[in-house]
Amino acid sequence: MTKIQKVKCVFFSATGTTKKTVTWIGKTVADQLGLPCQDIDFTLPQNRQEPLVFQPEDLVVFGTPVIAGRVPNVLLKFLDTLQGNGAAAVPVVLFGNRNYDDALMELRDILHNKGFQPMAAAAFVGEHSFSYILAKNRPDDLDFSIATHFGQEVAKKVQGFQNAENYPLIEVEGVPYPYRGYYQPRDRKGNSVDIRKVKPVTSDACVDCKLCAKICPMGSISYENVSEYVGICIKCGACIKQCPQKAKYYTDEGYLYHQHELEEGFTRRAEPELFI
Ligand SMILES: Cc1cc2nc3c(=O)[nH]c(=O)nc-3n(C[C@H](O)[C@H](O)[C@H](O)COP(=O)(O)O)c2cc1C
Ligand code: SF4
Ligand code: SF4
């Protein structure tokens, strides 16, 4: 096996929880091994134009949020262009205190199919994109201490395998392919609530700073008129949580019901899960 020479922290992160966790883990591994560490952020559409190509000497900590219990389906086309070339990988998913369902299994499989060697994996918790109270302010100090422990264990595993040909594929929690369907929000009568077409509305508090248009990971907010949408909305929360005026919000009843149901139903503290 080629000796690992660089740690790469690769992530999609609309509200920053995936970024914080992945870079923390990656930095810990790099410090333990005395290696350089590089961040590769593919959140914005302009950063998903070219395929990401890795080397056998890379250890790639690769993170996405969980969307409806799975890897965000809007990223699948881009993820299909990844070139692992034998790099060691640590898939990491961030979930908003409900569950990560089959997302980690799916991310592990995507990376494996694209030529990476997934040798450890983890699911961490981040403040829910839909909420200010669900997993509020997570990852927090406790999460970061678990992330430090995880990074140290990954580094030990790398050292233990320096002379092996391949890392064995890491076993993770979840139903193997074909995965379960996307998690479906339901109303009180058990009917499914379709929030795919829902988009935030914009209030008069907007000062037209254009920040939301710059940070939308789907490039869906019009620069000319920030209250208009030119593409799909994945409800990632970036424009809502980062607007300095708190001018973007949801009015759709189905969405608000789902948000309320999550906030009421998932108050227990979900803990990170590590696979090493
Ligand atoms: C459309 C959508 C669906 C989501 N589905 C789930 C889910 O099934 N389970 C869960 O626990 N969190 C879910 N979340 C919450 C995010 O996974 C979580 O907040 C994550 O920390 C966000 O990562 P980011 O800060 O890097 O954007 C969902 C978020 C969005 C936007
Ligand atoms: S970030 Fe807020 S204030 Fe700035 S343009 Fe968008 S909605 Fe308006
Ligand atoms: S418009 Fe939708 S996809 Fe774009 S930043 Fe806002 S919530 Fe995210």
mmCIF file of C-alpha atoms and ligand atoms in Angstrom:
data_model
loop_
_atom_site.group_PDB
_atom_site.id
_atom_site.type_symbol
_atom_site.label_atom_id
_atom_site.label_comp_id
_atom_site.label_asym_id
_atom_site.label_seq_id
_atom_site.Cartn_x
_atom_site.Cartn_y
_atom_site.Cartn_z
ATOM 1 C CA MET A 1 0.000 0.000 0.000
ATOM 2 C CA THR A 2 1.181 3.499 -0.802
ATOM 3 C CA LYS A 3 2.133 5.496 2.265
ATOM 4 C CA ILE A 4 -0.425 8.208 3.039
ATOM 5 C CA GLN A 5 1.046 11.667 2.555
ATOM 6 C CA LYS A 6 -1.873 14.067 2.741
ATOM 7 C CA VAL A 7 -5.246 14.376 4.475
ATOM 8 C CA LYS A 8 -8.053 15.917 2.420
ATOM 9 C CA CYS A 9 -11.276 17.156 4.044
ATOM 10 C CA VAL A 10 -13.972 17.094 1.369
ATOM 11 C CA PHE A 11 -17.497 18.239 2.106
ATOM 12 C CA PHE A 12 -20.873 19.629 1.059
ATOM 13 C CA SER A 13 -22.185 21.774 3.902
ATOM 14 C CA ALA A 14 -25.022 24.291 3.513
ATOM 15 C CA THR A 15 -25.211 25.380 7.164
ATOM 16 C CA GLY A 16 -21.692 24.443 8.211
ATOM 17 C CA THR A 17 -22.195 21.444 10.522
ATOM 18 C CA THR A 18 -20.676 18.951 8.055
ATOM 19 C CA LYS A 19 -17.754 21.297 7.406
ATOM 20 C CA LYS A 20 -17.028 21.758 11.122
ATOM 21 C CA THR A 21 -17.091 18.030 11.832
ATOM 22 C CA VAL A 22 -15.197 16.822 8.760
ATOM 23 C CA THR A 23 -12.432 19.421 9.126
ATOM 24 C CA TRP A 24 -12.109 18.657 12.849
ATOM 25 C CA ILE A 25 -11.694 14.944 12.156
ATOM 26 C CA GLY A 26 -9.332 15.551 9.230
ATOM 27 C CA LYS A 27 -7.146 17.987 11.196
ATOM 28 C CA THR A 28 -6.940 15.511 14.085
ATOM 29 C CA VAL A 29 -5.816 12.709 11.761
ATOM 30 C CA ALA A 30 -3.296 15.004 10.025
ATOM 31 C CA ASP A 31 -1.850 16.216 13.355
ATOM 32 C CA GLN A 32 -1.536 12.652 14.642
ATOM 33 C CA LEU A 33 0.292 11.543 11.509
ATOM 34 C CA GLY A 34 2.309 14.758 11.039
ATOM 35 C CA LEU A 35 0.769 15.308 7.580
ATOM 36 C CA PRO A 36 -0.549 18.366 5.710
ATOM 37 C CA CYS A 37 -4.322 18.863 5.572
ATOM 38 C CA GLN A 38 -6.340 20.431 2.742
ATOM 39 C CA ASP A 39 -10.015 21.463 2.638
ATOM 40 C CA ILE A 40 -12.115 20.887 -0.499
ATOM 41 C CA ASP A 41 -15.554 22.464 -0.235
ATOM 42 C CA PHE A 42 -18.036 21.446 -2.963
ATOM 43 C CA THR A 43 -21.086 23.188 -1.481
ATOM 44 C CA LEU A 44 -21.425 25.842 -4.173
ATOM 45 C CA PRO A 45 -22.407 24.910 -7.734
ATOM 46 C CA GLN A 46 -19.251 26.505 -9.178
ATOM 47 C CA ASN A 47 -17.210 24.027 -7.103
ATOM 48 C CA ARG A 48 -18.995 21.065 -8.680
ATOM 49 C CA GLN A 49 -18.068 21.822 -12.287
ATOM 50 C CA GLU A 50 -14.917 19.685 -12.456
ATOM 51 C CA PRO A 51 -14.501 16.088 -11.213
ATOM 52 C CA LEU A 52 -12.522 15.699 -7.980
ATOM 53 C CA VAL A 53 -9.524 13.460 -8.603
ATOM 54 C CA PHE A 54 -7.620 11.856 -5.711
ATOM 55 C CA GLN A 55 -4.319 9.996 -5.385
ATOM 56 C CA PRO A 56 -3.366 6.717 -3.701
ATOM 57 C CA GLU A 57 -1.360 8.806 -1.142
ATOM 58 C CA ASP A 58 -4.498 10.671 0.016
ATOM 59 C CA LEU A 59 -6.607 10.004 3.064
ATOM 60 C CA VAL A 60 -9.961 11.594 2.280
ATOM 61 C CA VAL A 61 -12.427 12.494 5.034
ATOM 62 C CA PHE A 62 -15.583 12.860 2.943
ATOM 63 C CA GLY A 63 -18.754 14.390 4.384
ATOM 64 C CA THR A 64 -22.313 15.116 3.359
ATOM 65 C CA PRO A 65 -25.444 15.907 5.346
ATOM 66 C CA VAL A 66 -28.239 13.340 5.578
ATOM 67 C CA ILE A 67 -31.285 14.277 3.514
ATOM 68 C CA ALA A 68 -34.398 12.155 4.020
ATOM 69 C CA GLY A 69 -32.261 9.351 5.443
ATOM 70 C CA ARG A 70 -29.953 9.223 2.423
ATOM 71 C CA VAL A 71 -27.085 10.984 0.662
ATOM 72 C CA PRO A 72 -28.553 14.202 -0.869
ATOM 73 C CA ASN A 73 -29.892 12.995 -4.226
ATOM 74 C CA VAL A 74 -29.045 16.347 -5.861
ATOM 75 C CA LEU A 75 -25.376 15.431 -5.380
ATOM 76 C CA LEU A 76 -25.481 11.975 -6.946
ATOM 77 C CA LYS A 77 -24.546 13.129 -10.438
ATOM 78 C CA PHE A 78 -21.505 14.996 -9.149
ATOM 79 C CA LEU A 79 -20.485 12.146 -6.829
ATOM 80 C CA ASP A 80 -20.550 9.863 -9.845
ATOM 81 C CA THR A 81 -17.638 11.881 -11.303
ATOM 82 C CA LEU A 82 -15.329 11.293 -8.299
ATOM 83 C CA GLN A 83 -12.069 9.496 -9.012
ATOM 84 C CA GLY A 84 -10.705 7.768 -5.909
ATOM 85 C CA ASN A 85 -7.705 6.066 -7.555
ATOM 86 C CA GLY A 86 -7.172 3.918 -4.453
ATOM 87 C CA ALA A 87 -7.218 6.742 -1.874
ATOM 88 C CA ALA A 88 -8.153 5.749 1.668
ATOM 89 C CA ALA A 89 -11.516 7.261 2.641
ATOM 90 C CA VAL A 90 -13.467 8.040 5.776
ATOM 91 C CA PRO A 91 -17.143 8.640 4.882
ATOM 92 C CA VAL A 92 -18.898 10.899 7.396
ATOM 93 C CA VAL A 93 -22.583 11.873 7.436
ATOM 94 C CA LEU A 94 -24.194 14.596 9.523
ATOM 95 C CA PHE A 95 -27.798 14.168 10.653
ATOM 96 C CA GLY A 96 -30.177 16.484 12.449
ATOM 97 C CA ASN A 97 -31.034 14.334 15.491
ATOM 98 C CA ARG A 98 -33.650 12.155 13.773
ATOM 99 C CA ASN A 99 -31.692 9.333 12.122
ATOM 100 C CA TYR A 100 -29.161 8.750 9.350
ATOM 101 C CA ASP A 101 -30.977 5.614 8.147
ATOM 102 C CA ASP A 102 -29.035 4.312 5.084
ATOM 103 C CA ALA A 103 -27.062 7.488 4.319
ATOM 104 C CA LEU A 104 -23.748 6.231 5.673
ATOM 105 C CA MET A 105 -24.098 2.895 3.891
ATOM 106 C CA GLU A 106 -24.900 4.751 0.658
ATOM 107 C CA LEU A 107 -21.975 7.182 0.996
ATOM 108 C CA ARG A 108 -19.598 4.330 1.815
ATOM 109 C CA ASP A 109 -20.776 2.427 -1.271
ATOM 110 C CA ILE A 110 -20.516 5.473 -3.553
ATOM 111 C CA LEU A 111 -16.928 6.077 -2.459
ATOM 112 C CA HIS A 112 -16.057 2.393 -2.784
ATOM 113 C CA ASN A 113 -17.563 2.227 -6.280
ATOM 114 C CA LYS A 114 -15.592 5.302 -7.284
ATOM 115 C CA GLY A 115 -12.240 3.735 -6.400
ATOM 116 C CA PHE A 116 -11.748 4.776 -2.765
ATOM 117 C CA GLN A 117 -10.962 2.425 0.110
ATOM 118 C CA PRO A 118 -13.447 3.284 2.888
ATOM 119 C CA MET A 119 -11.521 2.226 6.023
ATOM 120 C CA ALA A 120 -13.499 3.940 8.806
ATOM 121 C CA ALA A 121 -16.800 5.820 8.904
ATOM 122 C CA ALA A 122 -18.969 7.891 11.218
ATOM 123 C CA ALA A 123 -22.365 9.521 11.612
ATOM 124 C CA PHE A 124 -22.315 12.784 13.596
ATOM 125 C CA VAL A 125 -25.109 15.138 14.640
ATOM 126 C CA GLY A 126 -25.591 18.737 13.494
ATOM 127 C CA GLU A 127 -28.274 21.339 14.173
ATOM 128 C CA HIS A 128 -31.186 20.424 11.931
ATOM 129 C CA SER A 129 -31.393 22.483 8.740
ATOM 130 C CA PHE A 130 -35.139 23.025 9.367
ATOM 131 C CA SER A 131 -34.830 24.177 12.965
ATOM 132 C CA TYR A 132 -33.088 26.363 15.538
ATOM 133 C CA ILE A 133 -33.932 24.004 18.403
ATOM 134 C CA LEU A 134 -33.438 20.484 17.024
ATOM 135 C CA ALA A 135 -29.835 19.501 17.887
ATOM 136 C CA LYS A 136 -29.327 23.199 18.660
ATOM 137 C CA ASN A 137 -25.721 24.372 18.252
ATOM 138 C CA ARG A 138 -24.418 20.908 17.441
ATOM 139 C CA PRO A 139 -21.735 19.787 16.857
ATOM 140 C CA ASP A 140 -20.951 20.906 20.437
ATOM 141 C CA ASP A 141 -17.999 20.313 22.787
ATOM 142 C CA LEU A 142 -19.035 16.728 23.443
ATOM 143 C CA ASP A 143 -19.311 16.023 19.691
ATOM 144 C CA PHE A 144 -15.883 17.559 19.099
ATOM 145 C CA SER A 145 -14.320 15.426 21.823
ATOM 146 C CA ILE A 146 -15.824 12.338 20.131
ATOM 147 C CA ALA A 147 -14.530 13.622 16.781
ATOM 148 C CA THR A 148 -11.040 13.957 18.319
ATOM 149 C CA HIS A 149 -11.207 10.381 19.595
ATOM 150 C CA PHE A 150 -12.404 9.201 16.175
ATOM 151 C CA GLY A 151 -9.576 11.040 14.384
ATOM 152 C CA GLN A 152 -7.020 9.484 16.739
ATOM 153 C CA GLU A 153 -8.426 6.000 16.074
ATOM 154 C CA VAL A 154 -8.338 6.590 12.306
ATOM 155 C CA ALA A 155 -4.688 7.652 12.587
ATOM 156 C CA LYS A 156 -3.877 4.479 14.556
ATOM 157 C CA LYS A 157 -5.581 2.371 11.915
ATOM 158 C CA VAL A 158 -3.585 4.078 9.152
ATOM 159 C CA GLN A 159 -0.348 3.351 11.024
ATOM 160 C CA GLY A 160 -1.376 -0.279 11.596
ATOM 161 C CA PHE A 161 -2.047 -0.835 7.881
ATOM 162 C CA GLN A 162 1.040 0.823 6.365
ATOM 163 C CA ASN A 163 2.268 -2.459 4.948
ATOM 164 C CA ALA A 164 -1.059 -4.045 3.955
ATOM 165 C CA GLU A 165 -2.252 -4.143 0.338
ATOM 166 C CA ASN A 166 -5.789 -2.922 1.023
ATOM 167 C CA TYR A 167 -7.911 -1.734 3.904
ATOM 168 C CA PRO A 168 -10.833 -4.085 4.502
ATOM 169 C CA LEU A 169 -14.119 -2.361 3.580
ATOM 170 C CA ILE A 170 -15.537 -0.846 6.779
ATOM 171 C CA GLU A 171 -18.860 -2.276 7.971
ATOM 172 C CA VAL A 172 -21.451 0.407 8.777
ATOM 173 C CA GLU A 173 -25.011 0.623 10.092
ATOM 174 C CA GLY A 174 -27.872 0.674 7.556
ATOM 175 C CA VAL A 175 -29.687 -1.551 5.101
ATOM 176 C CA PRO A 176 -27.385 -2.595 2.223
ATOM 177 C CA TYR A 177 -28.258 -1.792 -1.403
ATOM 178 C CA PRO A 178 -31.100 -1.560 -2.477
ATOM 179 C CA TYR A 179 -31.458 0.992 0.324
ATOM 180 C CA ARG A 180 -34.716 1.965 2.001
ATOM 181 C CA GLY A 181 -36.686 4.715 0.259
ATOM 182 C CA TYR A 182 -36.257 8.396 1.104
ATOM 183 C CA TYR A 183 -37.722 9.279 4.517
ATOM 184 C CA GLN A 184 -41.214 10.586 3.921
ATOM 185 C CA PRO A 185 -42.783 13.284 6.110
ATOM 186 C CA ARG A 186 -46.462 12.578 6.966
ATOM 187 C CA ASP A 187 -49.372 14.658 8.264
ATOM 188 C CA ARG A 188 -51.574 13.807 11.261
ATOM 189 C CA LYS A 189 -53.719 11.485 9.151
ATOM 190 C CA GLY A 190 -50.672 9.581 7.912
ATOM 191 C CA ASN A 191 -50.807 11.085 4.411
ATOM 192 C CA SER A 192 -47.408 11.893 2.962
ATOM 193 C CA VAL A 193 -46.493 15.594 2.880
ATOM 194 C CA ASP A 194 -44.682 16.590 -0.290
ATOM 195 C CA ILE A 195 -42.316 19.467 0.469
ATOM 196 C CA ARG A 196 -40.254 19.215 -2.710
ATOM 197 C CA LYS A 197 -41.783 22.316 -4.326
ATOM 198 C CA VAL A 198 -41.666 24.426 -1.139
ATOM 199 C CA LYS A 199 -39.446 27.525 -1.238
ATOM 200 C CA PRO A 200 -38.796 30.236 1.359
ATOM 201 C CA VAL A 201 -40.612 33.546 1.059
ATOM 202 C CA THR A 202 -38.802 36.882 1.476
ATOM 203 C CA SER A 203 -40.044 39.639 3.765
ATOM 204 C CA ASP A 204 -39.753 43.428 3.498
ATOM 205 C CA ALA A 205 -36.856 43.240 5.967
ATOM 206 C CA CYS A 206 -34.625 42.205 3.039
ATOM 207 C CA VAL A 207 -31.929 44.840 2.318
ATOM 208 C CA ASP A 208 -30.915 43.224 -0.995
ATOM 209 C CA CYS A 209 -27.377 42.385 0.174
ATOM 210 C CA LYS A 210 -27.397 39.357 -2.214
ATOM 211 C CA LEU A 211 -25.765 37.062 0.354
ATOM 212 C CA CYS A 212 -28.493 34.444 -0.053
ATOM 213 C CA ALA A 213 -27.991 34.393 -3.826
ATOM 214 C CA LYS A 214 -24.246 33.888 -3.344
ATOM 215 C CA ILE A 215 -24.547 31.022 -0.846
ATOM 216 C CA CYS A 216 -27.457 28.968 -2.201
ATOM 217 C CA PRO A 217 -25.881 25.561 -2.953
ATOM 218 C CA MET A 218 -28.328 25.046 -5.795
ATOM 219 C CA GLY A 219 -27.680 28.492 -7.323
ATOM 220 C CA SER A 220 -31.447 28.903 -7.193
ATOM 221 C CA ILE A 221 -31.889 32.452 -5.866
ATOM 222 C CA SER A 222 -32.037 35.150 -8.544
ATOM 223 C CA TYR A 223 -29.361 37.866 -8.173
ATOM 224 C CA GLU A 224 -31.644 40.385 -9.892
ATOM 225 C CA ASN A 225 -34.542 39.697 -7.552
ATOM 226 C CA VAL A 226 -33.650 37.681 -4.445
ATOM 227 C CA SER A 227 -37.287 36.842 -3.741
ATOM 228 C CA GLU A 228 -37.406 34.876 -7.026
ATOM 229 C CA TYR A 229 -36.162 31.342 -7.577
ATOM 230 C CA VAL A 230 -34.515 30.142 -10.746
ATOM 231 C CA GLY A 231 -34.033 26.519 -9.714
ATOM 232 C CA ILE A 232 -34.923 23.923 -7.107
ATOM 233 C CA CYS A 233 -34.829 24.423 -3.350
ATOM 234 C CA ILE A 234 -33.580 21.568 -1.165
ATOM 235 C CA LYS A 235 -34.624 23.317 2.078
ATOM 236 C CA CYS A 236 -30.949 23.293 3.120
ATOM 237 C CA GLY A 237 -31.477 26.292 5.416
ATOM 238 C CA ALA A 238 -28.461 28.286 4.186
ATOM 239 C CA CYS A 239 -30.422 31.366 3.044
ATOM 240 C CA ILE A 240 -32.729 31.206 6.085
ATOM 241 C CA LYS A 241 -30.036 30.851 8.740
ATOM 242 C CA GLN A 242 -27.440 33.157 7.196
ATOM 243 C CA CYS A 243 -29.640 36.074 6.122
ATOM 244 C CA PRO A 244 -28.485 38.979 8.328
ATOM 245 C CA GLN A 245 -32.053 40.349 8.317
ATOM 246 C CA LYS A 246 -33.836 37.035 9.000
ATOM 247 C CA ALA A 247 -35.858 37.958 5.911
ATOM 248 C CA LYS A 248 -36.330 34.450 4.510
ATOM 249 C CA TYR A 249 -38.804 32.029 6.065
ATOM 250 C CA TYR A 250 -41.338 29.334 5.224
ATOM 251 C CA THR A 251 -45.092 29.698 5.121
ATOM 252 C CA ASP A 252 -46.035 26.325 3.605
ATOM 253 C CA GLU A 253 -48.319 24.482 6.033
ATOM 254 C CA GLY A 254 -47.056 21.005 5.204
ATOM 255 C CA TYR A 255 -43.457 22.071 5.719
ATOM 256 C CA LEU A 256 -44.239 23.836 9.005
ATOM 257 C CA TYR A 257 -46.151 20.797 10.232
ATOM 258 C CA HIS A 258 -43.181 18.548 9.421
ATOM 259 C CA GLN A 259 -40.776 20.926 11.167
ATOM 260 C CA HIS A 260 -42.991 20.970 14.257
ATOM 261 C CA GLU A 261 -43.343 17.192 14.239
ATOM 262 C CA LEU A 262 -39.551 16.724 14.094
ATOM 263 C CA GLU A 263 -39.012 19.230 16.901
ATOM 264 C CA GLU A 264 -41.607 17.479 19.098
ATOM 265 C CA GLY A 265 -40.703 13.922 18.196
ATOM 266 C CA PHE A 266 -36.909 13.921 18.331
ATOM 267 C CA THR A 267 -36.025 15.725 21.548
ATOM 268 C CA ARG A 268 -33.685 12.985 22.842
ATOM 269 C CA ARG A 269 -30.004 13.572 22.242
ATOM 270 C CA ALA A 270 -28.810 11.378 19.376
ATOM 271 C CA GLU A 271 -25.132 10.495 19.741
ATOM 272 C CA PRO A 272 -22.454 10.153 17.069
ATOM 273 C CA GLU A 273 -21.812 6.599 15.865
ATOM 274 C CA LEU A 274 -18.301 5.526 14.953
ATOM 275 C CA PHE A 275 -17.196 2.626 12.765
ATOM 276 C CA ILE A 276 -13.517 1.878 12.977
HETATM 277 C C1 LIG B 1 -34.208 18.264 3.020
HETATM 278 C C2 LIG B 1 -33.529 17.828 4.282
HETATM 279 C C3 LIG B 1 -33.773 16.566 4.781
HETATM 280 C C4 LIG B 1 -33.156 16.143 5.968
HETATM 281 N N1 LIG B 1 -33.377 14.875 6.403
HETATM 282 C C5 LIG B 1 -32.830 14.471 7.568
HETATM 283 C C6 LIG B 1 -33.051 13.149 8.042
HETATM 284 O O1 LIG B 1 -33.629 12.289 7.360
HETATM 285 N N2 LIG B 1 -32.589 12.811 9.271
HETATM 286 C C7 LIG B 1 -31.931 13.719 10.066
HETATM 287 O O2 LIG B 1 -31.602 13.389 11.209
HETATM 288 N N3 LIG B 1 -31.619 14.970 9.598
HETATM 289 C C8 LIG B 1 -32.052 15.352 8.387
HETATM 290 N N4 LIG B 1 -31.775 16.608 7.902
HETATM 291 C C9 LIG B 1 -30.922 17.507 8.701
HETATM 292 C C10 LIG B 1 -29.461 17.588 8.240
HETATM 293 O O3 LIG B 1 -28.967 16.308 7.902
HETATM 294 C C11 LIG B 1 -28.573 18.172 9.353
HETATM 295 O O4 LIG B 1 -29.119 19.342 9.847
HETATM 296 C C12 LIG B 1 -27.138 18.417 8.915
HETATM 297 O O5 LIG B 1 -26.385 18.677 10.091
HETATM 298 C C13 LIG B 1 -27.010 19.594 7.967
HETATM 299 O O6 LIG B 1 -25.673 19.678 7.495
HETATM 300 P P1 LIG B 1 -24.981 21.069 7.045
HETATM 301 O O7 LIG B 1 -24.982 21.988 8.251
HETATM 302 O O8 LIG B 1 -23.597 20.682 6.682
HETATM 303 O O9 LIG B 1 -25.772 21.620 5.927
HETATM 304 C C14 LIG B 1 -32.313 17.031 6.696
HETATM 305 C C15 LIG B 1 -32.037 18.307 6.156
HETATM 306 C C16 LIG B 1 -32.620 18.691 4.958
HETATM 307 C C17 LIG B 1 -32.265 20.011 4.385
HETATM 308 S S1 SF4 B 2 -29.489 37.547 2.565
HETATM 309 FE FE1 SF4 B 2 -31.407 38.365 3.405
HETATM 310 S S2 SF4 B 2 -31.157 40.584 3.316
HETATM 311 FE FE2 SF4 B 2 -29.576 39.699 1.989
HETATM 312 S S3 SF4 B 2 -30.524 39.674 -0.054
HETATM 313 FE FE3 SF4 B 2 -30.953 37.669 0.883
HETATM 314 S S4 SF4 B 2 -32.967 37.887 1.863
HETATM 315 FE FE4 SF4 B 2 -32.194 39.943 1.432
HETATM 316 S S1 SF4 B 3 -33.236 28.622 -1.650
HETATM 317 FE FE1 SF4 B 3 -33.420 26.566 -0.792
HETATM 318 S S2 SF4 B 3 -31.618 25.507 -1.566
HETATM 319 FE FE2 SF4 B 3 -31.210 27.693 -1.804
HETATM 320 S S3 SF4 B 3 -30.176 28.326 0.102
HETATM 321 FE FE3 SF4 B 3 -32.346 28.652 0.423
HETATM 322 S S4 SF4 B 3 -33.070 26.803 1.429
HETATM 323 FE FE4 SF4 B 3 -31.093 26.307 0.458
#
